[in-house]
Short mmCIF file of C-alpha atoms in Angstrom, two decimals:
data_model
loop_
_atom_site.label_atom_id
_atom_site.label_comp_id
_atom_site.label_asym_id
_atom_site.label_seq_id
_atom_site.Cartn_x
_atom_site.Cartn_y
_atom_site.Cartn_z
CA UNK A 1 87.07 100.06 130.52
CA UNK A 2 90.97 98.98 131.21
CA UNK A 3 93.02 99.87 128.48
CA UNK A 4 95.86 97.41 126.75
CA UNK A 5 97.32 95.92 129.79
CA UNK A 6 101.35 94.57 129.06
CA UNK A 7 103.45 93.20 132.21
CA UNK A 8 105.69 92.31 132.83
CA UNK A 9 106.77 96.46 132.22
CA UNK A 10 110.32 95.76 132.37
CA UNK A 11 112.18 92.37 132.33
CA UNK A 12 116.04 91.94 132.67
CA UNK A 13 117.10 88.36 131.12
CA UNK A 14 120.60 86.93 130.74
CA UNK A 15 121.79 85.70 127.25
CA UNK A 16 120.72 82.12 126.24
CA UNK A 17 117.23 82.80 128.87
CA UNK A 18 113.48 82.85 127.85
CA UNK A 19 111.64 85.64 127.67
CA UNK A 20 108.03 85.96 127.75
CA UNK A 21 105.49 89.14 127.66
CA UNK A 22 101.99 89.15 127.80
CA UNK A 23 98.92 91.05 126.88
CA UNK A 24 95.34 91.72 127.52
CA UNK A 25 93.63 93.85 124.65
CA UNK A 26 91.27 96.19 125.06
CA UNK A 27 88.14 94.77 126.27
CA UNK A 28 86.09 93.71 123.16
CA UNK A 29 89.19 93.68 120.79
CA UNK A 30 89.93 90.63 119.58
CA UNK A 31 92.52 91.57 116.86
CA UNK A 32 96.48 92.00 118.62
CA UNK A 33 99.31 93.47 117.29
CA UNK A 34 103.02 93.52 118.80
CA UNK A 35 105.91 96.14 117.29
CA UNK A 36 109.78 96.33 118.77
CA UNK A 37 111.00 99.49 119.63
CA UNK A 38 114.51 99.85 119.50
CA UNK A 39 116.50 103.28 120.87
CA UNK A 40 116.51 106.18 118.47
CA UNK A 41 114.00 104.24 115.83
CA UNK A 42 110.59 103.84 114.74
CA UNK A 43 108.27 101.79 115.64
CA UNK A 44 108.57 98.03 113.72
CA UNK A 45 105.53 95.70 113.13
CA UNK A 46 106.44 92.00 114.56
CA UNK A 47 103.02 90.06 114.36
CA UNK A 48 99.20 90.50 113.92
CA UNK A 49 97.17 88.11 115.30
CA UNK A 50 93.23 87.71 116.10
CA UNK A 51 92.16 84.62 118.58
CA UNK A 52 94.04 81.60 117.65
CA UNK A 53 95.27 82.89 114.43
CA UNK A 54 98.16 84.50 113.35
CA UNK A 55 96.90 86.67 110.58
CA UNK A 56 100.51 88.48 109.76
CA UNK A 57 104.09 87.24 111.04
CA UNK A 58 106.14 88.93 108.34
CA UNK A 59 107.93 91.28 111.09
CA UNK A 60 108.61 87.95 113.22
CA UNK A 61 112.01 86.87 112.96
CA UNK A 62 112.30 83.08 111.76
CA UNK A 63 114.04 81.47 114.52
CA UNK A 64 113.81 82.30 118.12
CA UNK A 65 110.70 84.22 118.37
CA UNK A 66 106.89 83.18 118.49
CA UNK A 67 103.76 84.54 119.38
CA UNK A 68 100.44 83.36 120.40
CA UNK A 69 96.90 84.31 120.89
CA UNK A 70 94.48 81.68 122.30
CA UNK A 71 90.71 81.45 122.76
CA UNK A 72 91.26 82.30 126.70
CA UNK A 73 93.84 84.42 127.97
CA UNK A 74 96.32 87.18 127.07
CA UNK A 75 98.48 86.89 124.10
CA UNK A 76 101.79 85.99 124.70
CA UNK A 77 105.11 86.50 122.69
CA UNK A 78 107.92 84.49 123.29
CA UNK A 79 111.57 85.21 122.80
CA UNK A 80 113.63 82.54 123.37
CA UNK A 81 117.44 82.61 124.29
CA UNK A 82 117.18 85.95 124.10
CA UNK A 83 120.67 87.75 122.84
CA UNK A 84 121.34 91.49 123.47
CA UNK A 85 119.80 92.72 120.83
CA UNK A 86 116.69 91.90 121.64
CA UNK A 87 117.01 94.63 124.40
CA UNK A 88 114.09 96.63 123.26
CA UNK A 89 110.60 98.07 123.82
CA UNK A 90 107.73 95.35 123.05
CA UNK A 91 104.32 97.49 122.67
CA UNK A 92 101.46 95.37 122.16
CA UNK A 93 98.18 97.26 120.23
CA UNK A 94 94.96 96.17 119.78
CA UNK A 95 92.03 97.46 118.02
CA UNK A 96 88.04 96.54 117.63
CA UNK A 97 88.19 95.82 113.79
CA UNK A 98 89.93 94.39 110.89
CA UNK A 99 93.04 95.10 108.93
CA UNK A 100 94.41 98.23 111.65
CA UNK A 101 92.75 101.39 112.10
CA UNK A 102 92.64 103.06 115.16
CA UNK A 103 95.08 100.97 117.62
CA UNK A 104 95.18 101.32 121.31
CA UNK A 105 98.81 100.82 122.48
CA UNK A 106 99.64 99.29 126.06
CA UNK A 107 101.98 101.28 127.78
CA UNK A 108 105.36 98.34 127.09
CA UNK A 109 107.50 95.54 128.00
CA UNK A 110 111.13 96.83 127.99
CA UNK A 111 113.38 93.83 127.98
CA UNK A 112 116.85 94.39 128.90
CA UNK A 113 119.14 91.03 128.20
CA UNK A 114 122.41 91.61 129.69
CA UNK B 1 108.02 99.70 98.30
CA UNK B 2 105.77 101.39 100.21
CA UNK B 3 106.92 103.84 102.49
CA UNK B 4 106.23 106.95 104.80
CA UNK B 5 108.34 109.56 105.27
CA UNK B 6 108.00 112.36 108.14
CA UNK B 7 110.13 115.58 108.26
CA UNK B 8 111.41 117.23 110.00
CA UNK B 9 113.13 114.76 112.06
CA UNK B 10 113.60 116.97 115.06
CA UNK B 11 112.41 120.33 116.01
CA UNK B 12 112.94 122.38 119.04
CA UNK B 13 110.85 125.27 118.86
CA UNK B 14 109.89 127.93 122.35
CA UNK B 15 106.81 127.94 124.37
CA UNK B 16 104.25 129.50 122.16
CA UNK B 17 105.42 128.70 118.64
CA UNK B 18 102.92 127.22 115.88
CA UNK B 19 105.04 123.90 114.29
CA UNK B 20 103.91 122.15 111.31
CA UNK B 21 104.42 118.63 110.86
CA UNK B 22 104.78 116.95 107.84
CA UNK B 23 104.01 113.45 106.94
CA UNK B 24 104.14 112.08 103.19
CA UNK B 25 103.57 108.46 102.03
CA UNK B 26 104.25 105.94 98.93
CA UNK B 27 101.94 103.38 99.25
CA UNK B 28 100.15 101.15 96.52
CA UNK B 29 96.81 101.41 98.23
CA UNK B 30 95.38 103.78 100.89
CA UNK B 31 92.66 103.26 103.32
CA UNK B 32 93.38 106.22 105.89
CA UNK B 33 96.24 107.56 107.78
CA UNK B 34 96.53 107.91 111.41
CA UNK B 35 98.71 110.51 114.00
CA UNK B 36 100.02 109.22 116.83
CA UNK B 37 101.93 110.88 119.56
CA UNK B 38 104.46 108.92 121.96
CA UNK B 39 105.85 110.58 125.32
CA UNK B 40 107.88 107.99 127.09
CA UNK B 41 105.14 105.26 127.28
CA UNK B 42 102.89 104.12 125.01
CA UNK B 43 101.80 105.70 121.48
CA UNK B 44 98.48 107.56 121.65
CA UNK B 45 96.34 108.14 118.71
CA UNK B 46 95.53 111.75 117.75
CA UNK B 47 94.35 111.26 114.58
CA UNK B 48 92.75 109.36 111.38
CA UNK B 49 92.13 110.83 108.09
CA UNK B 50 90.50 109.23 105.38
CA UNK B 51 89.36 112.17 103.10
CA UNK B 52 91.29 114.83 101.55
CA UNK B 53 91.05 118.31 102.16
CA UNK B 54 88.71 117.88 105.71
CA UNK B 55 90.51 119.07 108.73
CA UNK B 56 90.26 116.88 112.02
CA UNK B 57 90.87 119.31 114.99
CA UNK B 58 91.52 118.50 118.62
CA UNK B 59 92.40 121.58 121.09
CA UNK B 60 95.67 123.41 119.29
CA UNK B 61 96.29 119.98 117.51
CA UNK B 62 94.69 120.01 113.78
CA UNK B 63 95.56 117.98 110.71
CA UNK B 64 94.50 117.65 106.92
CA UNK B 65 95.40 114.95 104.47
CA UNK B 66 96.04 115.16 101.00
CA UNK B 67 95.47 112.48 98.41
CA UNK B 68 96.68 114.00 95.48
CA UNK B 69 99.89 114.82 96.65
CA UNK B 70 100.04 112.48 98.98
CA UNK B 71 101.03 113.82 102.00
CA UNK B 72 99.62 115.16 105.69
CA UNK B 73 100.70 118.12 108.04
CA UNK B 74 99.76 117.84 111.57
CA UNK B 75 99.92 121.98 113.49
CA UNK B 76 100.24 122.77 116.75
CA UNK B 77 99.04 126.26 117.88
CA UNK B 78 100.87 127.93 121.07
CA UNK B 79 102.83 124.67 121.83
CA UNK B 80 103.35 123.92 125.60
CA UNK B 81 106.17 122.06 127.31
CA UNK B 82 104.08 119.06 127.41
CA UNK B 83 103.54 118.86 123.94
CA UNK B 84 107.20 117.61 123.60
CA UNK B 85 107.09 114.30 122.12
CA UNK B 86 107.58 112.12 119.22
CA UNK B 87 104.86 112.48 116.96
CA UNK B 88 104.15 109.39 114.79
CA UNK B 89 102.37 109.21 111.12
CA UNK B 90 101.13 105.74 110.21
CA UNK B 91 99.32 104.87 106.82
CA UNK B 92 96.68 101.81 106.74
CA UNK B 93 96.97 100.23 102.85
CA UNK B 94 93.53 98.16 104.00
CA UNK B 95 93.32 95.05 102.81
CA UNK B 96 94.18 93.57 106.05
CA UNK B 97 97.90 94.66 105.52
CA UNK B 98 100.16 96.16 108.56
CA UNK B 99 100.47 99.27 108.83
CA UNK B 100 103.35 101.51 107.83
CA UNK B 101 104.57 103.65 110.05
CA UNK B 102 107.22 106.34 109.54
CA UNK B 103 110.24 107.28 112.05
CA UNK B 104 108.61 110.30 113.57
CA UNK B 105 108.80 113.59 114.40
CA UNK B 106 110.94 114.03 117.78
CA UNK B 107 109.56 117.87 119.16
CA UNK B 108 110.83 119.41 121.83
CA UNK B 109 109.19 122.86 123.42
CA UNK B 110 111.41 124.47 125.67
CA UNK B 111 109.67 126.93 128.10
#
């Protein structure tokens, strides 16, 4: 039973570029969540979705940023022209239930925009 | 606002010490709260505790939540060198709400 699966695992992007990461829950999860990882802090929530639904965006920033989750395929979030602070860790999680729990982390997406 | 709060921050501690862990929350509701430990990769889940006073045990790792006061320790017995990591404390509010997650404990063991 394959765990999270993230890739790309590192991405290097120049300012004003798209960036895009993707993951594959947990087989039989069908709830996603993504947090940003900055150096030297905690983890920060981003988005909760479940299939085709974004259940929680209130991490998201407004502009620039979007995520996805469709009825086939991995879930996707999208950073568009990126800017150096978005030079971070991207963990996806995803778990079997509702509302959190127990979350099974993939192992990253570290973007570095230069 | 709800919030978690983990001390200490840091710790660096020798092969063979016991280290507590402490973890305490502000939250207006409480479904359970979950341990997590990160090495360089992803987090891993140690723990979830939903009732107060019953400890969850795992090897050397143990932890026990309490309700009342509102907080959780996690202990290590005879750390190693591999326990060195950050170790993360999370609370679930339910309701379908994110979680909240606190900054984490970064341990070091030093042989």
């Amino acid at each position: 039973n394959a765990g999270v699966m993230q890739n790309p695992r590192h991405l290097v992007r120049r300012r004003g570029q798209e960036a895009r990461l993707r993951c594959s829950p947990m087989k039989g999860h069908s709830h996603v969540y993504w947090y940003r990882q900055l150096p030297e802090e905690g983890l920060k929530f981003m988005v909760y979705l479940q299939k085709e639904n974004i259940i929680d965006e209130s991490g998201m920033p407004k502009e620039r940023f979007s995520a996805e989750f469709p009825k086939e395929g991995p879930s996707i979030l999208r950073i568009q022209q990126v800017v150096r602070g978005d030079s971070a860790a991207y963990f996806c999680a995803s778990s079997s239930r509702q509302g959190h729990g127990e979350l099974f982390f993939g192992e990253g997406s570290r973007l570095t925009v230069l | 606002e709800d919030k978690v709060v983990q001390s200490p921050l840091s710790l660096v501690v020798h092969e063979g010490d016991t280290v507590t862990l402490n973890c305490s929350y502000e939250v207006t509701n409480f479904r359970s709260l979950l341990w997590y430990k990160q090495e360089k990769k992803a987090p891993t889940f140690l723990f979830m505790l939903t009732s107060s006073g019953i400890e969850k045990k795992s090897g050397r790792l143990s932890s026990i939540l309490d309700k009342k006061e509102l907080f959780s320790i996690l202990n290590i017995t005879a750390t190693q060198t591999g326990d060195s990591a950050i170790y993360l404390c999370a609370v679930d509010p339910g309701n379908n709400r994110k979680l909240i997650w606190g900054l984490g404990t970064s341990l070091a063991v030093n042989p």
